[in-house]
mmCIF file of C-alpha atoms in Angstrom:
data_model
loop_
_atom_site.group_PDB
_atom_site.id
_atom_site.type_symbol
_atom_site.label_atom_id
_atom_site.label_comp_id
_atom_site.label_asym_id
_atom_site.label_seq_id
_atom_site.Cartn_x
_atom_site.Cartn_y
_atom_site.Cartn_z
ATOM 1 C CA UNK A 1 13.694 -21.555 -14.754
ATOM 2 C CA UNK A 2 16.177 -20.977 -11.990
ATOM 3 C CA UNK A 3 15.003 -22.138 -8.600
ATOM 4 C CA UNK A 4 15.447 -20.016 -5.495
ATOM 5 C CA UNK A 5 15.209 -21.659 -2.118
ATOM 6 C CA UNK A 6 13.633 -24.943 -3.006
ATOM 7 C CA UNK A 7 12.757 -25.474 0.647
ATOM 8 C CA UNK A 8 10.414 -22.468 0.524
ATOM 9 C CA UNK A 9 6.833 -22.783 -0.717
ATOM 10 C CA UNK A 10 4.448 -20.302 -2.237
ATOM 11 C CA UNK A 11 0.765 -20.665 -1.365
ATOM 12 C CA UNK A 12 -1.159 -19.206 -4.263
ATOM 13 C CA UNK A 13 -4.222 -19.617 -6.434
ATOM 14 C CA UNK A 14 -6.572 -17.622 -8.599
ATOM 15 C CA UNK A 15 -7.017 -13.894 -8.131
ATOM 16 C CA UNK A 16 -5.079 -10.695 -8.761
ATOM 17 C CA UNK A 17 -2.514 -10.940 -5.978
ATOM 18 C CA UNK A 18 -1.272 -14.424 -6.822
ATOM 19 C CA UNK A 19 -1.134 -13.281 -10.453
ATOM 20 C CA UNK A 20 1.037 -10.300 -9.495
ATOM 21 C CA UNK A 21 3.568 -12.599 -7.835
ATOM 22 C CA UNK A 22 3.550 -15.053 -10.747
ATOM 23 C CA UNK A 23 4.250 -12.248 -13.242
ATOM 24 C CA UNK A 24 6.979 -10.886 -10.962
ATOM 25 C CA UNK A 25 8.683 -14.290 -10.798
ATOM 26 C CA UNK A 26 8.391 -14.752 -14.566
ATOM 27 C CA UNK A 27 10.067 -11.351 -15.109
ATOM 28 C CA UNK A 28 12.877 -12.414 -12.783
ATOM 29 C CA UNK A 29 13.164 -15.828 -14.387
ATOM 30 C CA UNK A 30 12.718 -17.581 -11.054
ATOM 31 C CA UNK A 31 10.247 -20.035 -9.650
ATOM 32 C CA UNK A 32 9.343 -21.576 -6.323
ATOM 33 C CA UNK A 33 7.587 -24.756 -5.253
ATOM 34 C CA UNK A 34 3.890 -23.895 -5.145
ATOM 35 C CA UNK A 35 0.972 -25.054 -3.040
ATOM 36 C CA UNK A 36 -2.338 -24.416 -4.776
ATOM 37 C CA UNK A 37 -4.987 -22.950 -2.470
ATOM 38 C CA UNK A 38 -8.475 -23.453 -3.897
ATOM 39 C CA UNK A 39 -10.420 -20.289 -3.067
ATOM 40 C CA UNK A 40 -13.587 -21.724 -4.579
ATOM 41 C CA UNK A 41 -13.460 -24.579 -2.071
ATOM 42 C CA UNK A 42 -12.747 -22.069 0.722
ATOM 43 C CA UNK A 43 -9.335 -23.570 1.486
ATOM 44 C CA UNK A 44 -8.063 -20.082 2.425
ATOM 45 C CA UNK A 45 -10.538 -20.073 5.336
ATOM 46 C CA UNK A 46 -9.566 -23.513 6.647
ATOM 47 C CA UNK A 47 -8.124 -23.703 10.201
ATOM 48 C CA UNK A 48 -4.800 -24.976 8.837
ATOM 49 C CA UNK A 49 -4.449 -22.093 6.402
ATOM 50 C CA UNK A 50 -5.546 -19.499 8.968
ATOM 51 C CA UNK A 51 -2.568 -20.619 11.071
ATOM 52 C CA UNK A 52 -0.366 -19.500 8.171
ATOM 53 C CA UNK A 53 -2.253 -16.273 7.435
ATOM 54 C CA UNK A 54 -4.815 -15.135 9.991
ATOM 55 C CA UNK A 55 -6.341 -12.878 7.326
ATOM 56 C CA UNK A 56 -7.199 -15.896 5.152
ATOM 57 C CA UNK A 57 -5.602 -14.439 2.055
ATOM 58 C CA UNK A 58 -3.190 -15.602 -0.626
ATOM 59 C CA UNK A 59 -0.435 -15.448 -1.725
ATOM 60 C CA UNK A 60 1.785 -16.420 1.202
ATOM 61 C CA UNK A 61 5.463 -17.337 1.063
ATOM 62 C CA UNK A 62 6.728 -19.735 3.729
ATOM 63 C CA UNK A 63 10.513 -19.966 3.924
ATOM 64 C CA UNK A 64 12.435 -23.100 4.835
ATOM 65 C CA UNK A 65 12.883 -21.940 8.426
ATOM 66 C CA UNK A 66 9.143 -21.359 8.826
ATOM 67 C CA UNK A 67 9.246 -17.577 8.328
ATOM 68 C CA UNK A 68 5.904 -16.452 6.929
ATOM 69 C CA UNK A 69 5.622 -13.582 4.466
ATOM 70 C CA UNK A 70 2.131 -12.433 3.477
ATOM 71 C CA UNK A 71 1.095 -9.607 1.109
ATOM 72 C CA UNK A 72 2.019 -9.928 -2.548
ATOM 73 C CA UNK A 73 4.270 -6.859 -2.624
ATOM 74 C CA UNK A 74 6.163 -8.086 0.453
ATOM 75 C CA UNK A 75 6.756 -11.435 -1.259
ATOM 76 C CA UNK A 76 7.975 -9.606 -4.363
ATOM 77 C CA UNK A 77 10.266 -7.436 -2.259
ATOM 78 C CA UNK A 78 11.799 -10.521 -0.653
ATOM 79 C CA UNK A 79 12.422 -12.010 -4.101
ATOM 80 C CA UNK A 80 13.900 -8.694 -5.304
ATOM 81 C CA UNK A 81 16.355 -8.664 -2.407
ATOM 82 C CA UNK A 82 17.351 -12.278 -2.956
ATOM 83 C CA UNK A 83 17.500 -11.979 -6.721
ATOM 84 C CA UNK A 84 18.154 -8.322 -7.632
ATOM 85 C CA UNK A 85 18.347 -8.595 -11.428
ATOM 86 C CA UNK A 86 16.488 -7.239 -13.279
ATOM 87 C CA UNK A 87 15.428 -4.642 -10.701
ATOM 88 C CA UNK A 88 11.624 -4.427 -10.607
ATOM 89 C CA UNK A 89 11.453 -1.985 -7.685
ATOM 90 C CA UNK A 90 13.761 0.503 -9.423
ATOM 91 C CA UNK A 91 17.532 1.120 -9.184
ATOM 92 C CA UNK A 92 18.764 4.089 -7.159
ATOM 93 C CA UNK A 93 16.933 6.393 -4.733
ATOM 94 C CA UNK A 94 14.837 8.337 -7.265
ATOM 95 C CA UNK A 95 13.759 5.287 -9.289
ATOM 96 C CA UNK A 96 12.933 3.337 -6.122
ATOM 97 C CA UNK A 97 10.842 6.242 -4.861
ATOM 98 C CA UNK A 98 9.076 6.585 -8.222
ATOM 99 C CA UNK A 99 8.220 2.871 -8.254
ATOM 100 C CA UNK A 100 6.914 3.021 -4.680
ATOM 101 C CA UNK A 101 4.902 6.135 -5.554
ATOM 102 C CA UNK A 102 3.373 4.696 -8.707
ATOM 103 C CA UNK A 103 2.724 1.249 -7.357
ATOM 104 C CA UNK A 104 0.800 2.896 -4.512
ATOM 105 C CA UNK A 105 -1.010 5.398 -6.716
ATOM 106 C CA UNK A 106 -2.181 2.582 -8.993
ATOM 107 C CA UNK A 107 -3.158 0.424 -6.014
ATOM 108 C CA UNK A 108 -5.025 3.204 -4.214
ATOM 109 C CA UNK A 109 -6.662 4.906 -7.180
ATOM 110 C CA UNK A 110 -7.247 2.277 -9.848
ATOM 111 C CA UNK A 111 -7.061 -1.109 -8.117
ATOM 112 C CA UNK A 112 -8.761 0.303 -5.008
ATOM 113 C CA UNK A 113 -11.756 1.554 -6.984
ATOM 114 C CA UNK A 114 -12.093 -1.753 -8.829
ATOM 115 C CA UNK A 115 -11.730 -3.491 -5.460
ATOM 116 C CA UNK A 116 -14.549 -1.393 -3.971
ATOM 117 C CA UNK A 117 -16.844 -2.611 -6.747
ATOM 118 C CA UNK A 118 -15.862 -6.230 -6.176
ATOM 119 C CA UNK A 119 -15.848 -6.193 -2.370
ATOM 120 C CA UNK A 120 -19.231 -4.494 -2.136
ATOM 121 C CA UNK A 121 -21.040 -6.471 -4.827
ATOM 122 C CA UNK A 122 -19.639 -10.009 -4.871
ATOM 123 C CA UNK A 123 -21.038 -12.749 -2.642
ATOM 124 C CA UNK A 124 -17.487 -14.131 -2.413
ATOM 125 C CA UNK A 125 -16.368 -11.134 -0.320
ATOM 126 C CA UNK A 126 -19.326 -10.986 2.054
ATOM 127 C CA UNK A 127 -17.182 -11.821 5.113
ATOM 128 C CA UNK A 128 -14.416 -9.432 4.162
ATOM 129 C CA UNK A 129 -16.189 -6.103 4.418
ATOM 130 C CA UNK A 130 -19.688 -4.881 5.367
ATOM 131 C CA UNK A 131 -21.178 -4.758 1.857
ATOM 132 C CA UNK A 132 -22.969 -1.694 0.504
ATOM 133 C CA UNK A 133 -24.048 -2.461 -3.076
ATOM 134 C CA UNK A 134 -24.882 1.210 -3.697
ATOM 135 C CA UNK A 135 -21.242 2.062 -2.973
ATOM 136 C CA UNK A 136 -20.186 -0.630 -5.452
ATOM 137 C CA UNK A 137 -22.382 1.001 -8.100
ATOM 138 C CA UNK A 138 -21.001 4.480 -7.367
ATOM 139 C CA UNK A 139 -17.467 3.176 -7.678
ATOM 140 C CA UNK A 140 -18.353 1.239 -10.821
ATOM 141 C CA UNK A 141 -19.083 4.550 -12.551
ATOM 142 C CA UNK A 142 -15.821 5.929 -11.147
ATOM 143 C CA UNK A 143 -13.597 3.245 -12.692
ATOM 144 C CA UNK A 144 -13.360 4.949 -16.138
ATOM 145 C CA UNK A 145 -12.451 8.227 -14.370
ATOM 146 C CA UNK A 146 -9.521 6.525 -12.678
ATOM 147 C CA UNK A 147 -8.215 5.157 -15.987
ATOM 148 C CA UNK A 148 -8.667 8.639 -17.490
ATOM 149 C CA UNK A 149 -6.578 10.087 -14.647
ATOM 150 C CA UNK A 150 -3.827 7.542 -15.338
ATOM 151 C CA UNK A 151 -4.004 8.358 -19.043
ATOM 152 C CA UNK A 152 -3.473 12.078 -18.326
ATOM 153 C CA UNK A 153 -0.560 11.243 -16.044
ATOM 154 C CA UNK A 154 1.064 9.273 -18.883
ATOM 155 C CA UNK A 155 0.636 12.063 -21.424
ATOM 156 C CA UNK A 156 4.403 12.698 -21.240
ATOM 157 C CA UNK A 157 4.827 9.653 -23.467
ATOM 158 C CA UNK A 158 6.816 7.517 -21.048
ATOM 159 C CA UNK A 159 6.626 3.840 -21.941
ATOM 160 C CA UNK A 160 6.000 2.487 -18.433
ATOM 161 C CA UNK A 161 4.034 3.555 -15.382
ATOM 162 C CA UNK A 162 6.973 4.715 -13.262
ATOM 163 C CA UNK A 163 9.218 5.938 -16.080
ATOM 164 C CA UNK A 164 11.286 4.452 -18.879
ATOM 165 C CA UNK A 165 11.716 1.051 -17.226
ATOM 166 C CA UNK A 166 9.348 -1.840 -16.499
ATOM 167 C CA UNK A 167 8.571 -2.247 -12.779
ATOM 168 C CA UNK A 168 6.187 -3.756 -10.271
ATOM 169 C CA UNK A 169 3.993 -0.684 -10.869
ATOM 170 C CA UNK A 170 3.355 -2.019 -14.395
ATOM 171 C CA UNK A 171 2.522 -5.422 -12.958
ATOM 172 C CA UNK A 172 0.027 -3.871 -10.540
ATOM 173 C CA UNK A 173 -1.553 -1.704 -13.231
ATOM 174 C CA UNK A 174 -1.619 -4.565 -15.730
ATOM 175 C CA UNK A 175 -3.347 -6.821 -13.216
ATOM 176 C CA UNK A 176 -5.766 -3.976 -12.438
ATOM 177 C CA UNK A 177 -6.661 -3.894 -16.148
ATOM 178 C CA UNK A 178 -7.082 -7.670 -16.117
ATOM 179 C CA UNK A 179 -9.359 -7.411 -13.073
ATOM 180 C CA UNK A 180 -11.273 -4.551 -14.682
ATOM 181 C CA UNK A 181 -12.013 -6.780 -17.670
ATOM 182 C CA UNK A 182 -12.841 -9.751 -15.440
ATOM 183 C CA UNK A 183 -15.562 -7.766 -13.665
ATOM 184 C CA UNK A 184 -16.649 -6.206 -16.970
ATOM 185 C CA UNK A 185 -15.893 -2.683 -15.771
ATOM 186 C CA UNK A 186 -15.191 0.128 -18.188
ATOM 187 C CA UNK A 187 -11.750 1.090 -19.450
ATOM 188 C CA UNK A 188 -12.446 3.616 -22.214
ATOM 189 C CA UNK A 189 -10.779 2.597 -25.492
ATOM 190 C CA UNK A 190 -10.250 6.292 -26.255
ATOM 191 C CA UNK A 191 -7.501 6.506 -23.627
ATOM 192 C CA UNK A 192 -4.550 6.167 -25.981
ATOM 193 C CA UNK A 193 -1.712 6.410 -23.481
ATOM 194 C CA UNK A 194 -3.163 3.649 -21.342
ATOM 195 C CA UNK A 195 -3.998 1.553 -24.416
ATOM 196 C CA UNK A 196 -0.450 1.785 -25.792
ATOM 197 C CA UNK A 197 1.077 1.050 -22.402
ATOM 198 C CA UNK A 198 -1.207 -1.957 -21.863
ATOM 199 C CA UNK A 199 -0.372 -3.364 -25.289
ATOM 200 C CA UNK A 200 3.312 -3.113 -24.346
ATOM 201 C CA UNK A 201 2.767 -4.926 -21.037
ATOM 202 C CA UNK A 202 0.512 -7.631 -22.441
ATOM 203 C CA UNK A 203 3.096 -8.439 -25.117
ATOM 204 C CA UNK A 204 5.591 -9.550 -22.479
ATOM 205 C CA UNK A 205 5.921 -13.311 -21.968
ATOM 206 C CA UNK A 206 5.384 -12.789 -18.217
ATOM 207 C CA UNK A 207 1.752 -11.887 -18.904
ATOM 208 C CA UNK A 208 1.005 -15.601 -19.378
ATOM 209 C CA UNK A 209 2.449 -16.539 -15.990
ATOM 210 C CA UNK B 1 19.355 18.306 12.701
ATOM 211 C CA UNK B 2 21.325 17.306 9.659
ATOM 212 C CA UNK B 3 19.974 18.715 6.415
ATOM 213 C CA UNK B 4 19.631 16.549 3.324
ATOM 214 C CA UNK B 5 19.323 18.245 -0.026
ATOM 215 C CA UNK B 6 18.512 21.782 1.008
ATOM 216 C CA UNK B 7 17.300 22.521 -2.515
ATOM 217 C CA UNK B 8 14.476 20.020 -2.072
ATOM 218 C CA UNK B 9 11.219 20.995 -0.398
ATOM 219 C CA UNK B 10 8.584 19.006 1.441
ATOM 220 C CA UNK B 11 4.976 20.093 1.000
ATOM 221 C CA UNK B 12 3.159 19.019 4.142
ATOM 222 C CA UNK B 13 0.531 19.983 6.676
ATOM 223 C CA UNK B 14 -1.880 18.435 9.131
ATOM 224 C CA UNK B 15 -3.108 14.883 8.776
ATOM 225 C CA UNK B 16 -1.771 11.367 9.188
ATOM 226 C CA UNK B 17 0.440 11.132 6.110
ATOM 227 C CA UNK B 18 2.442 14.289 6.745
ATOM 228 C CA UNK B 19 2.785 13.103 10.334
ATOM 229 C CA UNK B 20 4.190 9.770 9.165
ATOM 230 C CA UNK B 21 6.906 11.542 7.187
ATOM 231 C CA UNK B 22 7.728 13.926 10.060
ATOM 232 C CA UNK B 23 8.164 11.003 12.475
ATOM 233 C CA UNK B 24 10.272 9.158 9.892
ATOM 234 C CA UNK B 25 12.576 12.183 9.476
ATOM 235 C CA UNK B 26 12.839 12.630 13.245
ATOM 236 C CA UNK B 27 13.874 8.974 13.623
ATOM 237 C CA UNK B 28 16.531 9.501 10.958
ATOM 238 C CA UNK B 29 17.682 12.769 12.479
ATOM 239 C CA UNK B 30 17.170 14.611 9.201
ATOM 240 C CA UNK B 31 15.072 17.513 8.094
ATOM 241 C CA UNK B 32 14.086 19.251 4.863
ATOM 242 C CA UNK B 33 12.871 22.727 3.992
ATOM 243 C CA UNK B 34 9.097 22.600 4.351
ATOM 244 C CA UNK B 35 6.227 24.340 2.598
ATOM 245 C CA UNK B 36 3.095 24.334 4.733
ATOM 246 C CA UNK B 37 -0.047 23.438 2.778
ATOM 247 C CA UNK B 38 -3.165 24.614 4.618
ATOM 248 C CA UNK B 39 -5.778 21.904 4.070
ATOM 249 C CA UNK B 40 -8.389 23.927 5.953
ATOM 250 C CA UNK B 41 -8.019 26.732 3.403
ATOM 251 C CA UNK B 42 -8.167 24.164 0.576
ATOM 252 C CA UNK B 43 -4.647 24.952 -0.613
ATOM 253 C CA UNK B 44 -4.213 21.308 -1.666
ATOM 254 C CA UNK B 45 -6.961 21.817 -4.248
ATOM 255 C CA UNK B 46 -5.500 25.032 -5.716
ATOM 256 C CA UNK B 47 -4.495 24.959 -9.417
ATOM 257 C CA UNK B 48 -0.853 25.535 -8.487
ATOM 258 C CA UNK B 49 -0.773 22.620 -6.082
ATOM 259 C CA UNK B 50 -2.664 20.318 -8.455
ATOM 260 C CA UNK B 51 0.189 20.852 -10.922
ATOM 261 C CA UNK B 52 2.470 19.277 -8.297
ATOM 262 C CA UNK B 53 0.085 16.484 -7.315
ATOM 263 C CA UNK B 54 -2.949 15.905 -9.514
ATOM 264 C CA UNK B 55 -4.536 13.968 -6.645
ATOM 265 C CA UNK B 56 -4.522 17.063 -4.427
ATOM 266 C CA UNK B 57 -2.871 15.271 -1.524
ATOM 267 C CA UNK B 58 0.032 15.895 0.812
ATOM 268 C CA UNK B 59 2.821 15.206 1.580
ATOM 269 C CA UNK B 60 4.816 15.774 -1.607
ATOM 270 C CA UNK B 61 8.585 15.940 -1.939
ATOM 271 C CA UNK B 62 9.962 18.087 -4.764
ATOM 272 C CA UNK B 63 13.671 17.564 -5.431
ATOM 273 C CA UNK B 64 16.028 20.283 -6.608
ATOM 274 C CA UNK B 65 15.807 19.094 -10.225
ATOM 275 C CA UNK B 66 12.009 19.255 -10.147
ATOM 276 C CA UNK B 67 11.420 15.527 -9.607
ATOM 277 C CA UNK B 68 8.120 15.056 -7.784
ATOM 278 C CA UNK B 69 7.593 12.253 -5.273
ATOM 279 C CA UNK B 70 4.093 11.805 -3.849
ATOM 280 C CA UNK B 71 2.826 9.209 -1.345
ATOM 281 C CA UNK B 72 4.242 9.293 2.159
ATOM 282 C CA UNK B 73 5.829 5.840 2.004
ATOM 283 C CA UNK B 74 7.534 6.715 -1.306
ATOM 284 C CA UNK B 75 8.982 9.862 0.293
ATOM 285 C CA UNK B 76 10.188 7.791 3.236
ATOM 286 C CA UNK B 77 11.737 5.246 0.907
ATOM 287 C CA UNK B 78 13.631 7.986 -0.927
ATOM 288 C CA UNK B 79 14.944 9.278 2.406
ATOM 289 C CA UNK B 80 15.884 5.718 3.453
ATOM 290 C CA UNK B 81 17.912 5.254 0.276
ATOM 291 C CA UNK B 82 19.662 8.600 0.654
ATOM 292 C CA UNK B 83 20.203 8.232 4.373
ATOM 293 C CA UNK B 84 20.244 4.513 5.239
ATOM 294 C CA UNK B 85 20.941 4.705 8.993
ATOM 295 C CA UNK B 86 19.108 3.712 11.074
ATOM 296 C CA UNK B 87 17.250 1.395 8.688
ATOM 297 C CA UNK B 88 13.492 1.921 9.047
ATOM 298 C CA UNK B 89 12.487 -0.401 6.204
ATOM 299 C CA UNK B 90 14.461 -3.299 7.688
ATOM 300 C CA UNK B 91 17.951 -4.649 6.978
ATOM 301 C CA UNK B 92 18.339 -7.779 4.853
ATOM 302 C CA UNK B 93 15.795 -9.647 2.711
ATOM 303 C CA UNK B 94 13.681 -11.170 5.486
ATOM 304 C CA UNK B 95 13.489 -7.990 7.597
ATOM 305 C CA UNK B 96 12.674 -5.881 4.529
ATOM 306 C CA UNK B 97 9.910 -8.302 3.576
ATOM 307 C CA UNK B 98 8.536 -8.340 7.132
ATOM 308 C CA UNK B 99 8.444 -4.531 7.224
ATOM 309 C CA UNK B 100 6.706 -4.391 3.841
ATOM 310 C CA UNK B 101 4.244 -7.049 4.991
ATOM 311 C CA UNK B 102 3.425 -5.390 8.295
ATOM 312 C CA UNK B 103 3.315 -1.853 6.981
ATOM 313 C CA UNK B 104 0.775 -3.054 4.427
ATOM 314 C CA UNK B 105 -1.213 -5.182 6.860
ATOM 315 C CA UNK B 106 -1.519 -2.220 9.229
ATOM 316 C CA UNK B 107 -2.416 0.126 6.364
ATOM 317 C CA UNK B 108 -4.989 -2.204 4.834
ATOM 318 C CA UNK B 109 -6.548 -3.597 7.995
ATOM 319 C CA UNK B 110 -6.280 -0.927 10.686
ATOM 320 C CA UNK B 111 -5.644 2.379 8.906
ATOM 321 C CA UNK B 112 -7.953 1.381 6.048
ATOM 322 C CA UNK B 113 -10.872 0.696 8.386
ATOM 323 C CA UNK B 114 -10.331 3.996 10.217
ATOM 324 C CA UNK B 115 -10.056 5.663 6.812
ATOM 325 C CA UNK B 116 -13.381 4.169 5.703
ATOM 326 C CA UNK B 117 -15.043 5.777 8.730
ATOM 327 C CA UNK B 118 -13.438 9.149 8.002
ATOM 328 C CA UNK B 119 -13.896 9.146 4.208
ATOM 329 C CA UNK B 120 -17.555 8.144 4.410
ATOM 330 C CA UNK B 121 -18.598 10.415 7.287
ATOM 331 C CA UNK B 122 -16.541 13.609 7.115
ATOM 332 C CA UNK B 123 -17.645 16.607 5.039
ATOM 333 C CA UNK B 124 -13.950 17.264 4.361
ATOM 334 C CA UNK B 125 -13.694 14.134 2.174
ATOM 335 C CA UNK B 126 -16.904 14.598 0.173
ATOM 336 C CA UNK B 127 -15.007 15.026 -3.123
ATOM 337 C CA UNK B 128 -12.685 12.118 -2.477
ATOM 338 C CA UNK B 129 -15.101 9.209 -2.469
ATOM 339 C CA UNK B 130 -18.857 8.692 -2.978
ATOM 340 C CA UNK B 131 -19.893 8.842 0.685
ATOM 341 C CA UNK B 132 -22.055 6.167 2.283
ATOM 342 C CA UNK B 133 -22.525 7.081 5.962
ATOM 343 C CA UNK B 134 -23.980 3.646 6.731
ATOM 344 C CA UNK B 135 -20.691 2.097 5.574
ATOM 345 C CA UNK B 136 -18.836 4.507 7.876
ATOM 346 C CA UNK B 137 -20.968 3.305 10.787
ATOM 347 C CA UNK B 138 -20.404 -0.361 9.941
ATOM 348 C CA UNK B 139 -16.657 0.201 9.795
ATOM 349 C CA UNK B 140 -16.767 2.252 13.017
ATOM 350 C CA UNK B 141 -17.907 -0.875 14.840
ATOM 351 C CA UNK B 142 -15.183 -2.851 13.075
ATOM 352 C CA UNK B 143 -12.296 -0.680 14.300
ATOM 353 C CA UNK B 144 -11.975 -2.433 17.700
ATOM 354 C CA UNK B 145 -11.956 -5.797 15.882
ATOM 355 C CA UNK B 146 -8.984 -4.688 13.825
ATOM 356 C CA UNK B 147 -7.038 -3.645 16.933
ATOM 357 C CA UNK B 148 -7.970 -6.968 18.508
ATOM 358 C CA UNK B 149 -6.562 -8.770 15.457
ATOM 359 C CA UNK B 150 -3.303 -6.824 15.789
ATOM 360 C CA UNK B 151 -3.188 -7.649 19.490
ATOM 361 C CA UNK B 152 -3.488 -11.384 18.764
ATOM 362 C CA UNK B 153 -0.770 -11.108 16.129
ATOM 363 C CA UNK B 154 1.546 -9.530 18.724
ATOM 364 C CA UNK B 155 0.902 -12.216 21.333
ATOM 365 C CA UNK B 156 4.413 -13.579 20.693
ATOM 366 C CA UNK B 157 5.694 -10.712 22.828
ATOM 367 C CA UNK B 158 7.761 -8.982 20.153
ATOM 368 C CA UNK B 159 8.392 -5.330 21.010
ATOM 369 C CA UNK B 160 7.617 -3.839 17.600
ATOM 370 C CA UNK B 161 5.119 -4.472 14.824
ATOM 371 C CA UNK B 162 7.500 -6.156 12.371
ATOM 372 C CA UNK B 163 9.804 -7.821 14.907
ATOM 373 C CA UNK B 164 12.445 -6.816 17.418
ATOM 374 C CA UNK B 165 13.319 -3.527 15.691
ATOM 375 C CA UNK B 166 11.485 -0.219 15.216
ATOM 376 C CA UNK B 167 10.349 0.365 11.615
ATOM 377 C CA UNK B 168 8.025 2.338 9.399
ATOM 378 C CA UNK B 169 5.354 -0.246 10.295
ATOM 379 C CA UNK B 170 5.429 1.144 13.855
ATOM 380 C CA UNK B 171 5.107 4.659 12.481
ATOM 381 C CA UNK B 172 2.080 3.653 10.411
ATOM 382 C CA UNK B 173 0.454 1.811 13.303
ATOM 383 C CA UNK B 174 1.253 4.612 15.764
ATOM 384 C CA UNK B 175 -0.292 7.179 13.445
ATOM 385 C CA UNK B 176 -3.295 4.862 13.008
ATOM 386 C CA UNK B 177 -3.725 4.916 16.803
ATOM 387 C CA UNK B 178 -3.405 8.713 16.765
ATOM 388 C CA UNK B 179 -6.044 8.932 14.034
ATOM 389 C CA UNK B 180 -8.272 6.486 15.897
ATOM 390 C CA UNK B 181 -8.174 8.784 18.933
ATOM 391 C CA UNK B 182 -8.670 11.890 16.780
ATOM 392 C CA UNK B 183 -11.922 10.492 15.362
ATOM 393 C CA UNK B 184 -12.894 9.136 18.798
ATOM 394 C CA UNK B 185 -12.988 5.553 17.562
ATOM 395 C CA UNK B 186 -12.554 2.620 19.899
ATOM 396 C CA UNK B 187 -9.242 0.992 20.725
ATOM 397 C CA UNK B 188 -10.070 -1.376 23.600
ATOM 398 C CA UNK B 189 -7.855 -0.739 26.642
ATOM 399 C CA UNK B 190 -7.978 -4.482 27.378
ATOM 400 C CA UNK B 191 -5.667 -5.197 24.451
ATOM 401 C CA UNK B 192 -2.455 -5.459 26.426
ATOM 402 C CA UNK B 193 -0.039 -6.243 23.600
ATOM 403 C CA UNK B 194 -1.159 -3.220 21.613
ATOM 404 C CA UNK B 195 -1.195 -1.029 24.740
ATOM 405 C CA UNK B 196 2.378 -1.975 25.674
ATOM 406 C CA UNK B 197 3.596 -1.519 22.109
ATOM 407 C CA UNK B 198 1.888 1.881 21.829
ATOM 408 C CA UNK B 199 3.403 3.059 25.102
ATOM 409 C CA UNK B 200 6.816 2.098 23.721
ATOM 410 C CA UNK B 201 6.241 4.016 20.475
ATOM 411 C CA UNK B 202 4.758 7.101 22.118
ATOM 412 C CA UNK B 203 7.752 7.364 24.472
ATOM 413 C CA UNK B 204 10.076 7.991 21.517
ATOM 414 C CA UNK B 205 11.064 11.624 20.924
ATOM 415 C CA UNK B 206 9.979 11.267 17.267
ATOM 416 C CA UNK B 207 6.369 11.071 18.404
ATOM 417 C CA UNK B 208 6.406 14.859 18.913
ATOM 418 C CA UNK B 209 7.571 15.541 15.352
#
């Protein structure tokens, strides 16, 4: 693995957003010194960590000069700029726009619905949002609809979410599928386009990152 | 105004996301042929429009070759790539990452909380999300907390959200403030850093876009 900026450190741990960054780095063939943040021990809510990210969330990238970058996609964008090949945010104006569009659509529609279930039903997130378990249940029944929407959108037979190339949108959608399984939410097996795409993504070595 | 790609067309109308794109174009000094979509008449849910965006949302950019770009930030990114000056997504790896980080933080924390109030309380959004008015009320009381968080984050005296330069993060946060006022939600006047920043943003000609 090629190192980039060995004086930087990546605070990460369990959970979908750290996983997104790990897959992204594996696809790039890069790595960074890591600091494990134990969410189960509440280390992300410790005074020292809150000085790094006031939102108490991981992952966070701290550069050698002390610059702090939070938000998984922002960390990935920094790595893309520093290490452009292979491009995972698209190459050229149209591809870049398509990746931005699809990464957001997957985040807002699929990941967001799964997130609503988790945030409103899991004890772990009780400080994050005012919890309404009935909303979690309503969104739970919506999760298969969101996958069905994605399946219809992929009916043109394209191999990846944003087109004919692998991108961060595939990472986001793949991690959404992982999260969906983790919370035992429904992803209908009958959705062939999504099933074939997911098989393709899960076959990549980066999936084990 | 300089035209870019006169064979493209921008489907837009009222609402925060069309406004974000209009401000972005005004900052760039560019314009595009526009197709007004009347949300009040439900034109965004018409069969013809759903063929353009299955999510029934505006804005949408349709390029001359038929390429469809949805999601306001994706449209802005396309315009940034085609028309790089002045950079509104930041220049260089660190600035780009900071803009991505802050645009997302503002979207997720501030705009997202305002959105929860709107989505869960407004008749207009009844098909968009299973509505829980009690969640809207809980988030209504959270809105001032989110502005207070942003105010603390800006206590370093920087003039703009992502640093010393104007960016799409300022557009997102400015439109969040506009939306906050529209729904008569609370943005405490005592938050001096936010107040000074907002005055700076609202003084720009692009605010009237």
